[in-house]
Short mmCIF file of C-alpha atoms in Angstrom, two decimals:
data_model
loop_
_atom_site.label_atom_id
_atom_site.label_comp_id
_atom_site.label_asym_id
_atom_site.label_seq_id
_atom_site.Cartn_x
_atom_site.Cartn_y
_atom_site.Cartn_z
CA MET A 1 188.60 133.54 -9.61
CA LYS A 2 186.98 132.33 -12.99
CA LEU A 3 183.48 130.73 -12.30
CA VAL A 4 180.69 129.29 -14.61
CA SER A 5 177.71 131.46 -14.55
CA PRO A 6 174.47 129.51 -13.46
CA LEU A 7 172.28 132.08 -15.12
CA ALA A 8 171.62 129.61 -18.49
CA ARG A 9 170.84 130.91 -21.76
CA SER A 10 167.08 131.28 -22.46
CA GLN A 11 165.30 129.87 -25.64
CA GLY A 12 165.22 133.69 -26.76
CA GLY A 13 163.69 134.60 -30.15
CA ALA A 14 162.06 137.91 -30.87
CA ARG A 15 158.61 138.51 -32.34
CA ALA A 16 157.31 141.78 -34.04
CA LEU A 17 154.24 143.13 -32.55
CA ALA A 18 151.17 143.82 -34.69
CA ARG A 19 150.94 147.25 -36.16
CA ARG A 20 148.57 149.37 -34.09
CA ARG A 21 145.54 151.01 -35.54
CA PRO A 22 145.38 154.84 -36.20
CA ASP A 23 142.12 154.91 -34.10
CA LEU A 24 139.69 152.78 -32.57
CA ARG A 25 136.59 153.78 -34.22
CA GLY A 26 134.68 150.69 -35.14
CA ALA A 27 137.28 148.29 -33.68
CA ARG A 28 135.87 145.09 -32.27
CA VAL A 29 137.25 144.78 -28.72
CA GLY A 30 138.07 141.33 -27.33
CA VAL A 31 138.42 140.83 -23.67
CA LEU A 32 140.32 137.99 -22.61
CA ASP A 33 139.54 137.70 -18.75
CA ASN A 34 142.34 136.15 -17.10
CA SER A 35 140.13 134.86 -14.19
CA LYS A 36 141.86 136.59 -11.53
CA PRO A 37 139.24 138.22 -8.97
CA ASN A 38 137.89 141.46 -10.36
CA ALA A 39 139.84 141.28 -13.85
CA ASP A 40 136.55 141.16 -15.57
CA ALA A 41 135.39 144.31 -13.87
CA LEU A 42 138.46 146.22 -14.79
CA LEU A 43 138.92 144.99 -18.41
CA GLY A 44 135.17 145.04 -18.95
CA ARG A 45 135.04 149.00 -17.71
CA VAL A 46 138.24 149.68 -19.53
CA ALA A 47 136.63 148.27 -22.84
CA GLU A 48 133.38 150.34 -21.96
CA LEU A 49 135.27 153.52 -21.81
CA LEU A 50 136.85 152.76 -25.19
CA VAL A 51 133.44 152.59 -26.74
CA GLU A 52 132.24 155.68 -24.98
CA ARG A 53 135.55 157.73 -25.75
CA ALA A 54 137.08 156.41 -28.93
CA GLY A 55 134.12 155.04 -30.51
CA ALA A 56 135.30 151.29 -30.41
CA GLY A 57 133.08 148.40 -30.47
CA PRO A 58 131.15 145.99 -30.18
CA VAL A 59 132.87 144.37 -27.18
CA ARG A 60 133.05 140.59 -26.55
CA VAL A 61 134.41 138.92 -23.43
CA TRP A 62 136.24 135.60 -23.34
CA ARG A 63 137.49 133.89 -20.00
CA LYS A 64 140.54 131.63 -19.39
CA PRO A 65 139.69 128.32 -17.59
CA GLY A 66 141.56 129.27 -14.55
CA SER A 67 144.07 132.08 -13.69
CA SER A 68 146.81 129.52 -13.63
CA ARG A 69 145.77 127.66 -16.82
CA PRO A 70 146.58 128.78 -20.57
CA ALA A 71 143.79 130.19 -22.45
CA THR A 72 142.19 127.76 -24.66
CA VAL A 73 140.27 130.37 -26.98
CA ILE A 74 143.11 132.41 -28.49
CA ASP A 75 141.94 131.51 -32.27
CA GLU A 76 138.50 132.48 -31.46
CA VAL A 77 139.47 135.78 -29.85
CA VAL A 78 141.71 136.50 -32.82
CA ALA A 79 139.01 135.48 -35.30
CA HIS A 80 136.61 138.12 -33.66
CA SER A 81 138.52 140.94 -32.54
CA ASP A 82 140.59 143.62 -33.74
CA VAL A 83 142.23 144.56 -30.68
CA VAL A 84 142.40 142.76 -27.41
CA LEU A 85 142.71 143.73 -23.70
CA THR A 86 143.72 141.10 -21.31
CA GLY A 87 145.14 140.64 -17.78
CA SER A 88 148.37 139.34 -16.30
CA ALA A 89 148.64 138.20 -12.84
CA ASP A 90 146.91 140.03 -10.28
CA MET B 1 146.46 141.51 -33.48
CA PRO B 2 147.20 144.84 -31.38
CA ALA B 3 146.86 143.89 -27.82
CA VAL B 4 147.54 145.51 -24.52
CA VAL B 5 148.01 143.78 -21.01
CA LEU B 6 146.77 145.06 -18.02
CA GLY B 7 147.86 144.34 -14.45
CA THR B 8 148.47 145.70 -11.20
CA ASP B 9 151.78 147.73 -10.48
CA ALA B 10 152.87 145.08 -7.89
CA PHE B 11 152.94 142.77 -10.66
CA VAL B 12 154.32 144.33 -13.71
CA SER B 13 157.77 142.67 -13.11
CA LEU B 14 156.25 139.35 -13.67
CA ALA B 15 154.16 140.61 -17.03
CA ALA B 16 157.23 142.00 -18.46
CA ALA B 17 159.20 138.80 -17.67
CA ALA B 18 156.70 136.72 -19.44
CA ALA B 19 156.48 139.25 -22.35
CA ALA B 20 160.37 139.11 -22.70
CA ALA B 21 160.27 135.32 -22.63
CA LEU B 22 158.00 135.04 -25.49
CA GLY B 23 160.23 137.51 -27.69
CA MET B 24 157.88 140.43 -27.10
CA PRO B 25 159.89 142.68 -24.37
CA HIS B 26 158.16 145.77 -25.93
CA LEU B 27 154.72 144.46 -25.55
CA PRO B 28 152.52 147.33 -24.09
CA LEU B 29 151.73 146.91 -20.26
CA VAL B 30 149.55 149.11 -18.38
CA ALA B 31 149.61 149.16 -14.64
CA VAL B 32 146.72 149.82 -12.30
CA PRO B 33 147.15 150.59 -8.96
CA HIS B 34 147.55 147.20 -6.69
CA PRO B 35 145.13 145.56 -5.40
CA LEU B 36 142.14 144.31 -7.52
CA GLY B 37 141.11 141.39 -5.51
CA GLY B 38 138.87 141.95 -2.79
CA VAL B 39 138.07 145.60 -3.76
CA ALA B 40 134.82 147.20 -4.21
CA PRO B 41 133.32 147.44 -7.64
CA ALA B 42 133.20 151.19 -7.55
CA ARG B 43 136.98 151.24 -6.79
CA ILE B 44 137.63 148.97 -9.69
CA ARG B 45 135.64 151.39 -11.91
CA ALA B 46 137.73 154.35 -10.63
CA LYS B 47 140.88 152.39 -11.74
CA ALA B 48 139.81 152.02 -15.15
CA GLU B 49 139.15 155.45 -15.58
CA VAL B 50 143.07 156.09 -14.44
CA VAL B 51 144.38 153.88 -17.09
CA VAL B 52 141.97 154.16 -20.12
CA ASP B 53 144.16 156.68 -21.75
CA GLN B 54 147.35 154.64 -21.48
CA VAL B 55 145.23 151.62 -23.00
CA LEU B 56 144.02 153.71 -25.92
CA ALA B 57 147.63 154.95 -26.68
CA ALA B 58 148.98 151.32 -26.53
CA LEU B 59 146.36 150.36 -28.93
CA THR B 60 146.99 153.14 -31.41
CA ARG B 61 150.61 154.11 -31.49
CA ASP B 62 153.38 151.31 -32.29
CA PRO B 63 156.00 150.61 -29.74
CA ALA B 64 159.44 151.40 -30.49
CA PRO B 65 161.24 147.95 -31.30
CA PRO B 66 163.31 146.46 -28.41
CA ALA B 67 166.85 147.47 -27.66
CA PRO B 68 169.24 144.68 -28.53
CA ALA B 69 170.39 144.63 -24.91
CA ALA B 70 166.95 143.02 -24.22
CA ARG B 71 168.06 139.95 -25.93
CA ALA B 72 168.52 136.55 -23.95
CA VAL B 73 171.58 136.16 -21.55
CA VAL B 74 174.33 133.83 -22.50
CA ALA B 75 176.25 131.77 -20.18
CA ALA B 76 179.82 133.09 -20.08
CA PRO B 77 182.75 132.81 -17.77
CA VAL B 78 182.65 135.21 -14.92
CA GLU B 79 185.33 136.84 -12.82
CA ALA B 80 184.72 136.58 -9.39
CA PRO B 81 186.59 137.69 -6.14
CA ASP B 82 188.64 135.06 -4.79
CA ASP B 83 187.89 135.71 -0.88
CA LEU B 84 184.89 133.54 -0.03
CA ASP B 85 183.24 136.03 1.81
CA ALA B 86 183.61 138.90 -0.88
CA PHE B 87 182.19 135.85 -3.23
CA GLN B 88 179.16 135.70 -1.11
CA ALA B 89 178.44 139.30 -1.61
CA PHE B 90 179.12 138.93 -5.21
CA ALA B 91 176.72 135.93 -5.72
CA LEU B 92 174.04 137.77 -4.13
CA ALA B 93 174.44 140.99 -6.15
CA GLU B 94 174.36 138.87 -9.30
CA GLY B 95 171.10 137.34 -8.18
CA TRP B 96 172.85 133.64 -8.15
CA GLY B 97 171.99 132.92 -4.46
CA ASP B 98 169.17 132.14 -2.14
CA GLY B 99 170.50 133.93 0.82
CA LEU B 100 172.52 131.03 2.40
CA PRO B 101 176.31 130.82 1.48
CA VAL B 102 177.07 129.29 -1.81
CA LEU B 103 180.24 127.59 -3.17
CA PRO B 104 181.82 128.83 -6.03
CA PRO B 105 181.06 127.10 -9.35
CA THR B 106 184.58 126.93 -10.74
CA PRO B 107 185.10 125.15 -14.06
CA ALA B 108 186.82 122.43 -12.29
CA ARG B 109 184.19 121.74 -9.56
CA VAL B 110 181.45 121.83 -12.38
CA ALA B 111 183.44 119.40 -14.44
CA ARG B 112 183.83 117.00 -11.44
CA ILE B 113 180.05 117.14 -10.91
CA LEU B 114 179.45 116.36 -14.28
CA GLY B 115 181.85 113.53 -14.20
CA GLY B 116 182.37 112.91 -17.72
CA ARG B 117 178.76 113.25 -18.82
CA ARG B 118 177.92 115.43 -21.72
CA GLY B 119 177.39 119.08 -20.44
CA ASP B 120 175.24 120.16 -23.57
CA GLU B 121 172.69 117.64 -23.06
CA VAL B 122 169.37 119.61 -22.84
CA VAL B 123 167.41 118.23 -19.92
CA ALA B 124 164.43 120.60 -19.98
CA THR B 125 163.15 124.12 -21.02
CA LEU B 126 162.18 126.11 -17.70
CA ALA B 127 159.38 128.49 -17.19
CA PRO B 128 158.81 131.25 -16.90
CA ARG B 129 162.14 132.44 -18.72
CA ARG B 130 162.35 129.45 -21.13
CA GLY B 131 165.63 129.03 -19.78
CA VAL B 132 167.61 126.07 -21.09
CA ALA B 133 168.49 123.44 -18.48
CA THR B 134 171.54 121.70 -20.09
CA LEU B 135 173.00 119.28 -17.67
CA GLU B 136 176.14 121.66 -17.54
CA ALA B 137 173.70 124.44 -16.20
CA ILE B 138 172.01 122.02 -13.69
CA ALA B 139 175.68 121.16 -12.63
CA VAL B 140 176.63 124.69 -12.13
CA ASN B 141 173.72 125.16 -9.72
CA ALA B 142 174.47 121.89 -8.14
CA ALA B 143 177.95 123.18 -7.42
CA LEU B 144 176.59 126.38 -5.94
CA ALA B 145 174.35 124.46 -3.74
CA GLY B 146 177.24 122.41 -2.43
CA ALA B 147 176.18 119.09 -3.94
CA GLY B 148 178.50 116.32 -5.45
CA PRO B 149 178.55 114.23 -8.40
CA GLU B 150 176.52 111.56 -6.97
CA HIS B 151 173.46 113.81 -6.58
CA LEU B 152 173.44 115.13 -10.08
CA PRO B 153 171.44 112.08 -11.55
CA VAL B 154 168.50 112.91 -8.88
CA ILE B 155 168.76 116.77 -9.43
CA ALA B 156 168.33 116.36 -13.15
CA ALA B 157 165.71 113.91 -12.66
CA ALA B 158 163.66 116.47 -10.62
CA VAL B 159 164.35 119.25 -13.27
CA ARG B 160 163.05 116.94 -15.95
CA ALA B 161 159.97 116.06 -13.78
CA VAL B 162 159.19 119.86 -12.83
CA ALA B 163 159.36 120.53 -16.76
CA GLU B 164 156.38 118.10 -17.64
CA PRO B 165 153.33 120.30 -18.67
CA ARG B 166 151.03 118.76 -16.21
CA PHE B 167 153.15 119.77 -13.44
CA ASN B 168 152.55 123.56 -14.73
CA LEU B 169 155.58 124.95 -13.85
CA ASN B 170 155.04 128.43 -15.01
CA ALA B 171 152.14 128.70 -12.65
CA ILE B 172 154.04 127.24 -9.64
CA GLN B 173 156.96 129.54 -10.41
CA THR B 174 155.24 132.55 -10.72
CA THR B 175 152.01 132.19 -8.24
CA THR B 176 151.44 134.15 -4.99
CA HIS B 177 150.63 130.77 -3.38
CA PRO B 178 153.58 129.21 -1.21
CA CYS B 179 154.29 126.34 -3.00
CA THR B 180 157.54 124.68 -4.11
CA PRO B 181 158.51 121.50 -5.55
CA LEU B 182 158.71 118.90 -2.90
CA VAL B 183 161.09 116.08 -4.14
CA ILE B 184 160.24 112.96 -3.07
CA VAL B 185 163.03 109.95 -3.51
CA ASN B 186 162.03 106.33 -3.95
CA GLY B 187 164.05 103.34 -4.70
CA PRO B 188 167.81 102.26 -3.95
CA ILE B 189 169.38 105.53 -4.85
CA ALA B 190 167.73 106.96 -1.58
CA ALA B 191 169.78 104.78 0.81
CA ARG B 192 172.82 105.11 -1.49
CA LEU B 193 173.02 108.75 -1.04
CA GLY B 194 171.82 109.01 2.50
CA VAL B 195 168.45 110.75 1.52
CA ASN B 196 166.91 110.80 5.14
CA ALA B 197 163.55 109.19 5.18
CA GLY B 198 163.78 108.76 8.99
CA ALA B 199 163.89 111.12 11.88
CA ASN B 200 163.68 114.71 10.91
CA ALA B 201 163.44 113.58 7.28
CA LEU B 202 161.84 117.06 6.41
CA GLY B 203 164.33 118.90 8.93
CA GLN B 204 167.96 119.92 8.95
CA GLY B 205 170.99 117.66 9.07
CA ALA B 206 171.21 115.38 6.18
CA ARG B 207 173.43 116.39 3.14
CA ALA B 208 171.63 114.84 0.27
CA ASN B 209 168.05 116.28 1.38
CA ALA B 210 169.77 119.58 1.57
CA VAL B 211 171.82 119.99 -1.60
CA ILE B 212 169.37 117.98 -3.92
CA GLY B 213 166.52 120.32 -2.82
CA ARG B 214 168.58 123.56 -2.84
CA ALA B 215 170.14 122.57 -6.17
CA LEU B 216 166.61 122.23 -7.66
CA ARG B 217 165.65 125.56 -6.26
CA LEU B 218 168.66 127.34 -7.52
CA VAL B 219 168.12 125.98 -11.04
CA LEU B 220 164.39 127.14 -11.05
CA GLN B 221 165.78 130.69 -9.93
CA ASN B 222 168.73 130.88 -12.13
CA VAL B 223 167.66 128.95 -15.09
CA GLY B 224 163.77 129.03 -14.93
CA GLY B 225 164.08 132.61 -14.04
CA ALA B 226 161.88 132.92 -10.82
CA ARG B 227 163.66 135.59 -8.72
CA PRO B 228 162.07 136.32 -5.47
CA GLY B 229 159.72 139.29 -5.47
CA GLN B 230 160.02 139.69 -9.10
CA GLU B 231 158.93 136.61 -11.32
CA ASP B 232 158.36 134.32 -8.28
CA ARG B 233 155.44 136.37 -6.82
CA ALA B 234 155.14 134.37 -3.45
CA THR B 235 153.15 136.36 -0.90
CA GLN B 236 155.02 134.73 1.58
CA GLY B 237 156.60 131.83 0.29
CA HIS B 238 157.64 128.97 2.57
CA PRO B 239 160.96 127.65 4.42
CA GLY B 240 160.95 124.68 2.21
CA LYS B 241 161.73 126.94 -0.80
CA TYR B 242 165.26 126.71 0.36
CA ALA B 243 165.34 122.96 0.14
CA TYR B 244 162.37 120.56 0.33
CA CYS B 245 163.37 117.14 -0.33
CA LEU B 246 163.03 113.62 1.50
CA ALA B 247 163.04 109.87 0.85
CA GLU B 248 159.91 107.59 1.50
CA HIS B 249 160.74 105.34 4.56
CA GLU B 250 159.91 102.26 2.37
CA ALA B 251 161.25 99.67 4.84
CA ALA B 252 158.74 101.13 7.55
CA SER B 253 155.80 101.40 5.22
CA PRO B 254 153.24 98.55 5.29
CA TRP B 255 152.16 99.47 1.70
CA GLU B 256 153.74 99.67 -1.60
CA PRO B 257 155.80 102.93 -2.19
CA LEU B 258 154.76 105.82 -4.02
CA HIS B 259 156.71 104.98 -7.20
CA VAL B 260 155.45 101.43 -7.46
CA GLU B 261 151.86 102.78 -7.00
CA ARG B 262 152.70 105.31 -9.79
CA GLY B 263 153.80 102.62 -12.02
CA PHE B 264 157.35 102.03 -11.75
CA GLY B 265 159.27 98.97 -10.40
CA ALA B 266 160.51 98.57 -6.58
CA GLY B 267 163.92 98.31 -7.64
CA GLU B 268 163.88 101.41 -9.73
CA SER B 269 165.06 104.77 -8.41
CA CYS B 270 162.55 107.55 -9.05
CA VAL B 271 161.69 110.97 -8.03
CA THR B 272 158.55 112.48 -7.52
CA VAL B 273 157.83 116.25 -7.39
CA CYS B 274 154.84 117.98 -6.16
CA GLY B 275 153.86 121.66 -5.98
CA ALA B 276 153.71 121.68 -2.28
CA GLU B 277 152.71 123.96 0.65
CA ALA B 278 154.67 123.46 3.89
CA PRO B 279 153.63 120.46 6.06
CA HIS B 280 151.19 120.68 8.68
CA ASN B 281 151.48 118.52 11.82
CA VAL B 282 148.99 116.06 12.74
CA ASN B 283 149.70 115.10 16.47
CA ASP B 284 147.96 112.11 17.65
CA HIS B 285 149.41 110.29 20.59
CA GLY B 286 146.31 108.69 21.85
CA SER B 287 144.63 106.72 18.89
CA THR B 288 145.14 102.93 18.71
CA THR B 289 142.76 102.35 15.97
CA ALA B 290 142.52 103.54 12.21
CA GLY B 291 139.19 104.93 12.60
CA ALA B 292 140.22 107.14 15.56
CA LEU B 293 143.52 108.33 14.04
CA LEU B 294 141.83 109.15 10.93
CA LEU B 295 139.67 111.58 12.63
CA ALA B 296 142.84 113.78 13.46
CA LEU B 297 144.22 113.46 9.98
CA ALA B 298 140.96 114.34 8.35
CA GLY B 299 140.20 117.09 10.52
CA THR B 300 143.60 118.59 9.85
CA LEU B 301 142.82 118.00 5.90
CA ALA B 302 139.33 119.50 6.10
CA THR B 303 140.06 123.36 6.15
CA PRO B 304 138.48 126.04 3.84
CA GLY B 305 141.83 128.00 3.27
CA HIS B 306 143.83 125.52 1.13
CA ASN B 307 144.08 125.50 -2.70
CA ASN B 308 143.02 121.71 -3.11
CA VAL B 309 139.64 122.36 -1.67
CA TYR B 310 138.24 124.51 -4.49
CA LEU B 311 141.11 123.63 -7.32
CA GLY B 312 141.65 119.94 -6.83
CA GLY B 313 144.74 118.47 -7.41
CA GLU B 314 146.49 115.86 -5.21
CA PRO B 315 147.03 116.86 -1.33
CA LEU B 316 149.84 114.78 -0.15
CA VAL B 317 149.57 112.88 3.51
CA ILE B 318 153.09 111.97 5.00
CA LEU B 319 152.62 109.24 7.46
CA GLY B 320 154.82 108.87 10.31
CA PRO B 321 155.81 105.34 10.56
CA GLU B 322 154.00 104.44 13.70
CA HIS B 323 150.69 106.24 12.49
CA ALA B 324 151.11 104.07 9.40
CA GLN B 325 151.51 100.96 11.56
CA THR B 326 148.16 101.72 13.40
CA PHE B 327 146.26 101.80 9.78
CA ALA B 328 147.90 98.67 8.82
CA ALA B 329 147.07 96.95 12.34
CA SER B 330 143.41 97.63 11.84
CA GLY B 331 143.61 96.06 8.57
CA TRP B 332 143.42 99.05 6.35
CA SER B 333 145.27 99.33 2.93
CA LYS B 334 146.48 102.42 1.36
CA ALA B 335 143.37 102.56 -0.62
CA ASP B 336 141.22 102.36 2.42
CA LEU B 337 143.04 105.13 3.97
CA LYS B 338 142.54 107.35 1.01
CA ARG B 339 139.15 106.51 0.78
CA ALA B 340 138.13 107.00 4.36
CA LEU B 341 140.10 110.25 4.37
CA TRP B 342 138.49 111.68 1.15
CA GLU B 343 135.25 110.99 2.71
CA GLY B 344 135.96 112.10 6.30
CA ALA B 345 137.94 115.61 5.31
CA ARG B 346 134.83 117.40 4.04
CA VAL B 347 134.41 121.13 4.47
CA ARG B 348 130.71 122.50 4.73
CA LEU B 349 130.04 125.25 2.35
CA ASP B 350 128.88 127.36 5.36
CA ARG B 351 132.48 127.35 6.50
CA PHE B 352 133.50 129.61 3.16
CA GLY B 353 132.60 133.38 2.89
CA ALA B 354 130.08 134.41 0.51
CA GLU B 355 132.57 136.13 -1.88
CA ASN B 356 134.71 133.00 -1.92
CA LEU B 357 131.72 130.84 -2.56
CA ALA B 358 130.74 133.04 -5.49
CA ARG B 359 134.28 132.77 -6.76
CA PHE B 360 134.62 129.04 -6.62
CA ALA B 361 131.28 128.59 -8.08
CA VAL B 362 132.65 129.99 -11.19
CA ILE B 363 135.74 127.85 -10.91
CA ASP B 364 134.05 124.45 -10.15
CA PRO B 365 130.22 124.95 -10.32
CA ALA B 366 129.54 121.05 -9.91
CA ARG B 367 130.68 121.64 -6.50
CA PHE B 368 130.08 125.00 -5.56
CA LYS B 369 127.22 126.64 -7.47
CA ASP B 370 123.51 126.73 -5.83
CA ARG B 371 124.23 124.04 -3.37
CA PRO B 372 122.70 124.40 0.18
CA PRO B 373 124.88 125.75 3.05
CA ASP B 374 125.21 122.33 4.61
CA ALA B 375 126.47 120.70 1.39
CA GLU B 376 129.94 119.48 1.88
CA VAL B 377 132.93 119.34 -0.63
CA ALA B 378 135.95 116.88 -0.57
CA PRO B 379 139.47 117.93 -0.26
CA CYS B 380 140.17 116.86 -4.20
CA ALA B 381 138.25 115.35 -6.79
CA ARG B 382 138.60 111.62 -6.17
CA PRO B 383 140.04 109.36 -3.24
CA ASP B 384 143.08 108.39 -5.55
CA ASP B 385 144.03 112.01 -6.10
CA LEU B 386 145.30 111.76 -2.38
CA MET B 387 149.08 110.90 -2.30
CA VAL B 388 150.15 108.83 0.91
CA VAL B 389 153.98 108.32 1.55
CA VAL B 390 155.42 106.95 4.84
CA ALA B 391 158.33 108.85 6.43
CA GLY B 392 159.95 109.91 9.60
CA GLY B 393 161.44 108.60 12.77
CA PRO B 394 159.95 107.14 16.10
CA GLY B 395 157.06 109.37 17.28
CA LYS B 396 153.17 109.81 16.83
CA HIS B 397 153.21 112.64 14.05
CA SER B 398 152.27 112.80 10.65
CA ALA B 399 151.93 115.75 8.16
CA ILE B 400 149.21 117.13 5.84
CA VAL B 401 150.85 118.73 2.78
CA PRO B 402 148.26 120.74 0.42
CA THR B 403 149.42 121.43 -2.91
CA PHE B 404 149.19 124.13 -5.58
CA GLY B 405 145.83 122.49 -6.77
CA ALA B 406 146.35 123.06 -10.67
CA THR B 407 149.24 120.96 -10.88
CA ARG B 408 149.74 117.14 -10.86
CA ALA B 409 152.50 115.33 -9.31
CA VAL B 410 155.10 113.80 -11.59
CA THR B 411 157.21 110.84 -11.22
CA VAL B 412 160.46 109.91 -13.25
CA ARG B 413 163.03 107.39 -13.14
CA VAL B 414 166.49 108.40 -12.34
CA GLU B 415 168.78 108.02 -15.00
CA GLU B 416 172.23 106.99 -13.80
#
């Protein structure tokens, strides 16, 4: 039998990603903590390792107002960072 | 801005879906071994070591552009088996179903449910997939759920309500917390459709409750794109995720009904959605006064494990009609009950563990930070945040329904 699919279309749209840098020497690392437990510890440690091993830095940390709330500081993160680390879910 | 997203391997499917919905299916994702929560700091540092090279690569190498196949799915006619049992297997394999048998959404059945209404009207865009809920897409899922044309206005109203930003649908759809939209129907349409407000209102047996609740769930899964175990990350979920709908028993309530309290006319038909846990029963066969009955209700609400106690929001109380009459007989208004329950359902801080207290102190410093162990917190920010409705049949039972917390209930008029 012929049926109508219940999987409706999505709003779609495609976005280009920012060009990557050749290396992270002197790159300001923004950390956007999604405020899940230990996200700050993981992201912060990864940022530290990028400083130690790839010459990145300085590191600056922002935090979402809650894990189930959108970030309110995106513009500020963009203004003060060259690369960004963030978390999704747990 | 070159960015990389980190998450645990158990949640990568959600991160990938979120990136795709935003038009960036090629956004670099780096997975660390699950879990992060409840893990000692030394182990977190070790997990960082494991992934740092991947993070470095993700920030210094351009990812390949997405394949065209990663683009949005477009609804198109589908050929399915004629045999009804074979069709069940087909529907599950296509990801259309909820595990219970579904009815085939043939063009004729969908047209009958639409009943001449315009199918291309966009009712809402639904997270996390940014799926476009046209009236036709809602009707197709209503057809799957076994609904009739008479149910469509209520289902569409519920879809419109969950898409209101204050409902926070993206979080409700993807959280590990066991919540789902509870649909509360008020006004004349409830009786007209036979939405059960009486005995077993939250249980089985009434078609309207079943198909309205189920159709909304299927819309959320199929249009919103919250597939169980993929984007819908509920750790356990709850049985109301199959269907969670009731009407308020307005005739048995001593007070104004929910939709009137929320600004609508008594004669208007409305639906209210709230991102709700399963109901927890309050059994009180003994109390004959409001003050005594309050103890059972408040004691059941005052627990340290629900979301409202640290995130706020609007916990729901579904009073059985006999319990509602006990409060009314003591001269209590609904506002009196809310105030007394808010004051009575306090949780002492020494009932929370130290790690949780530290976490809650960051989320809500005013209530949790640097306070003595015998300080108490209320179940939500203010008395009026408690929602109270009356439903059920004869008997001495009520229900406490905590919510997701980071959500507000939304009431909309049913457009017929």
